[in-house]
Each structure stands twice: as structure tokens, then as C-alpha cells.
mmCIF file of C-alpha atoms and ligand atoms in Angstrom:
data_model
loop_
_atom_site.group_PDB
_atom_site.id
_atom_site.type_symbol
_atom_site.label_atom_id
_atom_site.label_comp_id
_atom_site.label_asym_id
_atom_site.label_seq_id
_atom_site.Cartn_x
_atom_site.Cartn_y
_atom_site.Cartn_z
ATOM 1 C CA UNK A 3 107.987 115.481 109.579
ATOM 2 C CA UNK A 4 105.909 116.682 106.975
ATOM 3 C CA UNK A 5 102.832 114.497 105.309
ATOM 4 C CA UNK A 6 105.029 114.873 102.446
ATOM 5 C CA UNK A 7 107.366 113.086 103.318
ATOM 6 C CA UNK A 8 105.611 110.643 105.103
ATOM 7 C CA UNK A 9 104.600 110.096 101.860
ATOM 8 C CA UNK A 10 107.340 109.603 99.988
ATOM 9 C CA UNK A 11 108.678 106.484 102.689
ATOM 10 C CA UNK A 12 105.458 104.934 102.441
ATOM 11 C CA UNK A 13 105.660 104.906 98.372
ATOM 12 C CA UNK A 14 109.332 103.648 98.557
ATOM 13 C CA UNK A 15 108.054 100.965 101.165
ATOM 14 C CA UNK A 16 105.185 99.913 98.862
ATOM 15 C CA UNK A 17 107.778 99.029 95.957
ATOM 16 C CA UNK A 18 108.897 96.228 98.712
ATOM 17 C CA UNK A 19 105.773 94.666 98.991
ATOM 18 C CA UNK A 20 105.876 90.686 98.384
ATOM 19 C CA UNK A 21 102.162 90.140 96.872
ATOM 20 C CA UNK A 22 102.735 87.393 94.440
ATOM 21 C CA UNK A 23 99.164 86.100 95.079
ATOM 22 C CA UNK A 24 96.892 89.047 94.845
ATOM 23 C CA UNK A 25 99.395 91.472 92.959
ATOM 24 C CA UNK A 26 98.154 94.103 95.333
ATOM 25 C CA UNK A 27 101.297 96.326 96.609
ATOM 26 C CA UNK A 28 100.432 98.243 100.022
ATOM 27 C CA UNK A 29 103.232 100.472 101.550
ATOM 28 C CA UNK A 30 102.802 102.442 105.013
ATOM 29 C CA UNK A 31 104.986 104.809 106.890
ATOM 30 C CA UNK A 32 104.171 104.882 110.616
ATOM 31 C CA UNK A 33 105.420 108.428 112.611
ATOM 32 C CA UNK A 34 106.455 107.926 116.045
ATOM 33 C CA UNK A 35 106.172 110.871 118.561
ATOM 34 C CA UNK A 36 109.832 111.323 118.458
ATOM 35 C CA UNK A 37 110.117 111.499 115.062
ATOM 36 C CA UNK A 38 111.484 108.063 114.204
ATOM 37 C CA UNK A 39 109.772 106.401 110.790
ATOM 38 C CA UNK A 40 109.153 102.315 110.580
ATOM 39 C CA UNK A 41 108.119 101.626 107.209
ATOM 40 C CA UNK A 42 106.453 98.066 106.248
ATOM 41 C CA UNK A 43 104.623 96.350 103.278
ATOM 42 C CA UNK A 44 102.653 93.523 103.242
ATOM 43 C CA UNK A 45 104.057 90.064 103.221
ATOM 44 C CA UNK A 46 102.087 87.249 101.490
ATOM 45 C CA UNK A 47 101.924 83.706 101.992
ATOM 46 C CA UNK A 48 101.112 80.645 99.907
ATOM 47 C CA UNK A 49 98.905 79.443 102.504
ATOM 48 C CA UNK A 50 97.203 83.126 102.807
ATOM 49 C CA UNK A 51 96.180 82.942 106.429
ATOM 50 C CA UNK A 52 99.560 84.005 107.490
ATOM 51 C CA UNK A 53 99.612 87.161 105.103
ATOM 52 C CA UNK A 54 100.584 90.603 106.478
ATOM 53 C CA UNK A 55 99.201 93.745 105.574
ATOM 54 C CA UNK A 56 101.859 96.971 105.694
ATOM 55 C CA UNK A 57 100.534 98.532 108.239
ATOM 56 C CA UNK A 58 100.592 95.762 110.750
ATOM 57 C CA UNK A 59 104.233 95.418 109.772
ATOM 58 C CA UNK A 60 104.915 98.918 110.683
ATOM 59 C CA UNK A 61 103.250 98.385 113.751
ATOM 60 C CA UNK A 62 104.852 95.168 114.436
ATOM 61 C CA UNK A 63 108.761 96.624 113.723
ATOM 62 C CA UNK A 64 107.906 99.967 115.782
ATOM 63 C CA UNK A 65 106.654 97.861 118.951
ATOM 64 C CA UNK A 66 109.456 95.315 118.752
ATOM 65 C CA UNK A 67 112.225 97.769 118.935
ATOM 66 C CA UNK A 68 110.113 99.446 121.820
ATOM 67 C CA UNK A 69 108.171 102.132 120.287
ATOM 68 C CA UNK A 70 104.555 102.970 121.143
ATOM 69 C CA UNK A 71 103.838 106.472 120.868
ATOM 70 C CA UNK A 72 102.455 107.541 117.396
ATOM 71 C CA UNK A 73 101.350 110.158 115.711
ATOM 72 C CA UNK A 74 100.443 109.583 112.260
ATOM 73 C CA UNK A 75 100.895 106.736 109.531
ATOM 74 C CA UNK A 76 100.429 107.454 105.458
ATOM 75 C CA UNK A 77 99.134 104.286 103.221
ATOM 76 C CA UNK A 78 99.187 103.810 99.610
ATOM 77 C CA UNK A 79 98.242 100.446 97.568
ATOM 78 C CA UNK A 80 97.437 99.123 94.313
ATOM 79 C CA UNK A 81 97.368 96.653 91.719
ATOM 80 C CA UNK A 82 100.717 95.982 90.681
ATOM 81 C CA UNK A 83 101.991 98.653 92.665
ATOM 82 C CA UNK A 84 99.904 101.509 91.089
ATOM 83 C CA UNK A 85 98.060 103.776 92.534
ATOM 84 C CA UNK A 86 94.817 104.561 91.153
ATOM 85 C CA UNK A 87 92.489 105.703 94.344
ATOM 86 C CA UNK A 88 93.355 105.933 98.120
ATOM 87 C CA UNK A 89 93.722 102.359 99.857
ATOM 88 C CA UNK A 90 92.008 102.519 103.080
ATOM 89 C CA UNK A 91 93.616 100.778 106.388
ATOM 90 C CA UNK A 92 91.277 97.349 106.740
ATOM 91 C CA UNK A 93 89.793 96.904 109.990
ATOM 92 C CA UNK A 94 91.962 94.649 111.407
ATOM 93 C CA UNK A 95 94.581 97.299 110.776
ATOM 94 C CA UNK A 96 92.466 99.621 112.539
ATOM 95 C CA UNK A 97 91.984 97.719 115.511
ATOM 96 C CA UNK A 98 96.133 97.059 115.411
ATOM 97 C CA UNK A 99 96.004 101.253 115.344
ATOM 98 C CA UNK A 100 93.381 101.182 118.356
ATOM 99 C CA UNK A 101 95.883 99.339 120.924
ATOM 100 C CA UNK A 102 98.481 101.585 120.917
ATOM 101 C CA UNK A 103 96.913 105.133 119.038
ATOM 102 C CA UNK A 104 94.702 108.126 120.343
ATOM 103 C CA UNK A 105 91.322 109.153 118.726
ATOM 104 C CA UNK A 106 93.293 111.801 116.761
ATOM 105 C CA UNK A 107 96.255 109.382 115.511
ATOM 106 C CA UNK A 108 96.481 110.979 111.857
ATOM 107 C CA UNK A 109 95.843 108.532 109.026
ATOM 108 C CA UNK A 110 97.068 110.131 105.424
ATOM 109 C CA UNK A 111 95.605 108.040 102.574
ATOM 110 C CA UNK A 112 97.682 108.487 99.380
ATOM 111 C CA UNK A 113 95.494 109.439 96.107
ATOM 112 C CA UNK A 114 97.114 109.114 92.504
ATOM 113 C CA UNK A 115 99.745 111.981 92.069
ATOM 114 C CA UNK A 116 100.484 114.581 94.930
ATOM 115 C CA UNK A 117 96.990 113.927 96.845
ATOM 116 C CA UNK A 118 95.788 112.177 99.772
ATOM 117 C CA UNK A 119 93.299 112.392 102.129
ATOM 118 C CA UNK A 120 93.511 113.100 105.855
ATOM 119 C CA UNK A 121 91.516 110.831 108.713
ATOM 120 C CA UNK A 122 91.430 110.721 112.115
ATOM 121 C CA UNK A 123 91.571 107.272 114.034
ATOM 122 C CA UNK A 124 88.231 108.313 115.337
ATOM 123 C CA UNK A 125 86.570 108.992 111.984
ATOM 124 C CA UNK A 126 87.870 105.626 110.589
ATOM 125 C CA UNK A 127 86.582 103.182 113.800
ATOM 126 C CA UNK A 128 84.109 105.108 115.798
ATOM 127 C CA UNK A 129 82.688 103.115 118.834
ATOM 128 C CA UNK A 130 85.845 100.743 118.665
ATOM 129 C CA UNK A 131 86.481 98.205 121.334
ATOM 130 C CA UNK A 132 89.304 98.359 123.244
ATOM 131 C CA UNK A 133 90.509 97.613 127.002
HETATM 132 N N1 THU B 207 96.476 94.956 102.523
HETATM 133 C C1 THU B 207 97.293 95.759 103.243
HETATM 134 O O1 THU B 207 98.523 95.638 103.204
HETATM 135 N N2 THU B 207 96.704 96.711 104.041
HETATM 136 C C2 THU B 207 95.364 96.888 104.170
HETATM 137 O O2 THU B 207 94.935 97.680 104.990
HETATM 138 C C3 THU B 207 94.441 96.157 103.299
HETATM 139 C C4 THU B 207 95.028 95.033 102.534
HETATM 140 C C5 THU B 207 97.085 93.918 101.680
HETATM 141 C C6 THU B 207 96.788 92.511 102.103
HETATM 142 C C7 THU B 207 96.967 91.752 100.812
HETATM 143 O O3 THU B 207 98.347 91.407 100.695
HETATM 144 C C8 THU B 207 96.593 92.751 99.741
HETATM 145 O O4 THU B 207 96.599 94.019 100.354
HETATM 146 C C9 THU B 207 95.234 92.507 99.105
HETATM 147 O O5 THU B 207 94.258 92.397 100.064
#
């Protein structure tokens, strides 16, 4: 699985995205080891508190049908569904990615057009807390 295409499911995913309040549309592709894809997008809710960002929903369909090994996940957001910048994980997120990912879990930010930027789960939460 190339970043590529990674990509590509995380921009289809984003064009899913219920965000009636903030207007913000996040999409996220999560790789497992195998290969297999879950794809999520963030789920609001009137009463805000009970609001989902995409990646947790990634997380949260990979683990339920028994997946825990990962590899990589690509994220892309914006208002109205447009990317103008990358749209970096939020640190919940990145605690969600600490429980079940390594230090070199692969984290592809999608810029506007072809780019993105590469992180490590390391770069993004050094010194994280986990048991
Ligand atoms: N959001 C995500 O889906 N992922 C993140 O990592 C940051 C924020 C969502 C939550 C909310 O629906 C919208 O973006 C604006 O914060």
C-alpha cells in the first residue's frame, strides 16, 4: 500500500464527514500490518461532547473487528471539506495512536494538491504516557 493511496481513501472518507456544527471535514485512512484499510470521519453531535474525530473512528472500527497491528494512517481536513494546509492528528488522537502503535507508526498529513508530510508517532508525542 502506497502513501498514495492511502491518500486517496482518506480523501474519499473525508467527503463522509458529518460536521454540521463546525463545518470542519476530517477524513483518515488507518493501514493495518496486513494490509487491510478502515477508513473513518468525524461524527458530530448537537451536544458536542460526544463528537468524534476521524481518526478515533478508524481506530475504533479497526479494534472492534479485531485489528491492532498498524502501520501507518494518512489525515486530511478542512473547512467545508477543503483542504488548504495539513490537519494535524489532535492529541487525544495521538494518545488513541499511543495504545495500540510503535514509535515509528507512520503518520502522512495531506497538504493541498499531491503533497503531504510524513511523521513519526514519536516526533508527534515525544515523552507520551502510556502503560
Ligand atoms: N477533528 C478530527 O476529526 N481530527 C482531529 O485530529 C482534529 C479535529 C475534528 C473534530 C471536529 O469535528 C472538527 O474536526 C473541528 O475540530
Amino acid at each position: 500500500m502506497t502513501p498514495e493511496k492511502l491518500i486517496e481513501i482518506a480523501k474519499n472518507a473525508m467527503t463522509r464527514a458529518y460536521a454540521p456544527y463546525s463545518g470542519y471535514k476530517v477524513g483518515a485512512a488507518l493501514l493495518c500490518a496486513d494490509g487491510t484499510v478502515f477508513s473513518g470521519c468525524n461524527i458530530e453531535n448537537g451536544a458536542f461532547s460526544p463528537s468524534i474525530c476521524a481518526e478515533r473512528t478508524a481506530f475504533a472500527k479497526a479494534v472492534s473487528e479485531g485489528y491492532r497491528d498498524f502501520t501507518a494512517i494518512a489525515v486530511c481536513g478542512g473547512k467545508d471539506g477543503i483542504i488548504s494546509g495539513v490537519f494535524p492528528p489532535c492529541g487525544v488522537c495521538r494518545q488513541v495512536m499511543r495504545e495500540f502503535c510503535k514509535d515509528d507508526f507512520m503518520i502522512y498529513m495531506i497538504d493541498v494538491g499531491e503533497g503531504y508530510e510524513t511523521r513519526t508517532l514519536k516526533e508527534l508525542l515525544p515523552d507520551s504516557f502510556s502503560l
